[in-house]
Amino acid sequence: MIAATGFEIQQARAANRMAGTETGLQGTCAVHLIDRRTGSAHRINGTPLVIFTRRPEEAAADLLNGRDPLVWEARIERLGPQAA
C-alpha cells in the first residue's frame, strides 16, 4: 500500500512524464481516502470511500483536492498482477 500527499503525487506525475511512462496504466488500483487523525478510511453513509482506477495518481489528486494535507492522505493499493 502506498500513502501519498498531493505534492508527492504531482512529483510522481512529473517524473512519469519526463520518463515517458504512465505507471498508472499498468494495472487496476484501489485508492482510499484516509483520515490521518484516526487512521480510518473516510466513509459515506457507513461505506468506505474507494475509487478503483488504472490512473491512481489522478484519482488520489482528485480525492485530496481542497482537503487539508495535515488531516487527509490518499492510499493506493495495487490489485492483481502487475505488468513488467
Coordinates of C-alpha atoms in Angstrom, one line a residue:
M1 CA 0.0 0.0 0.0
I2 CA 1.3 3.5 -0.9
A3 CA 0.4 6.7 1.0
A4 CA 0.9 10.0 -0.7
T5 CA 0.3 13.7 -0.3
G6 CA -0.9 15.9 -3.1
F7 CA 2.6 17.3 -3.6
E8 CA 4.1 13.8 -3.8
I9 CA 1.5 12.8 -6.4
Q10 CA 2.4 15.9 -8.5
Q11 CA 6.1 15.0 -8.3
A12 CA 5.4 11.4 -9.4
R13 CA 3.3 12.6 -12.4
A14 CA 6.1 15.0 -13.4
A15 CA 8.7 12.1 -13.2
N16 CA 6.5 9.9 -15.2
R17 CA 6.1 12.5 -17.9
M18 CA 9.8 13.0 -18.0
A19 CA 10.4 9.3 -18.3
G20 CA 7.8 9.0 -21.0
T21 CA 5.8 6.4 -19.0
E22 CA 2.4 6.3 -17.2
T23 CA 2.8 3.9 -14.3
G24 CA -0.9 4.2 -13.5
L25 CA -1.8 2.4 -16.7
Q26 CA -0.1 -0.9 -15.6
G27 CA -3.0 -2.3 -13.6
T28 CA -6.1 -1.6 -11.5
C29 CA -5.6 0.1 -8.2
A30 CA -7.9 0.9 -5.3
V31 CA -7.5 4.5 -3.9
H32 CA -8.6 5.1 -0.4
L33 CA -9.1 8.5 1.4
I34 CA -7.6 8.2 4.9
D35 CA -8.1 10.4 7.9
R36 CA -4.6 10.8 9.4
R37 CA -6.0 11.6 12.9
T38 CA -7.8 8.2 13.2
G39 CA -6.1 6.1 10.5
S40 CA -9.5 5.2 9.3
A41 CA -10.9 5.4 5.8
H42 CA -13.4 8.2 5.0
R43 CA -16.9 6.8 5.0
I44 CA -20.0 7.9 3.1
N45 CA -23.2 6.5 4.7
G46 CA -21.1 4.0 6.5
T47 CA -19.3 2.7 3.4
P48 CA -15.6 3.3 3.0
L49 CA -14.8 5.6 0.0
V50 CA -12.8 3.6 -2.5
I51 CA -12.0 4.5 -6.1
F52 CA -11.0 1.7 -8.5
T53 CA -8.9 3.0 -11.3
R54 CA -6.0 2.4 -13.7
R55 CA -4.8 6.0 -13.0
P56 CA -4.3 6.1 -9.3
E57 CA -2.2 9.3 -9.2
E58 CA -5.1 11.2 -10.8
A59 CA -7.7 9.7 -8.5
A60 CA -5.6 10.5 -5.4
A61 CA -5.1 14.0 -6.6
D62 CA -8.9 14.4 -7.1
L63 CA -9.6 13.0 -3.6
L64 CA -7.1 15.3 -2.0
N65 CA -8.1 18.4 -3.9
G66 CA -9.3 21.1 -1.5
R67 CA -8.5 19.0 1.6
D68 CA -6.0 19.8 4.4
P69 CA -2.9 17.5 3.8
L70 CA -2.3 17.5 7.5
V71 CA -5.6 15.7 8.0
W72 CA -6.0 13.6 4.8
E73 CA -3.9 11.2 2.8
A74 CA -4.6 9.0 -0.2
R75 CA -3.5 5.4 -0.1
I76 CA -3.0 3.5 -3.3
E77 CA -3.3 -0.3 -3.3
R78 CA -2.3 -2.2 -6.4
L79 CA -4.7 -5.0 -7.3
G80 CA -3.8 -8.2 -9.1
P81 CA -0.6 -9.0 -11.0
Q82 CA 1.4 -6.0 -12.4
A83 CA 2.8 -5.7 -15.9
A84 CA 6.6 -5.6 -16.1

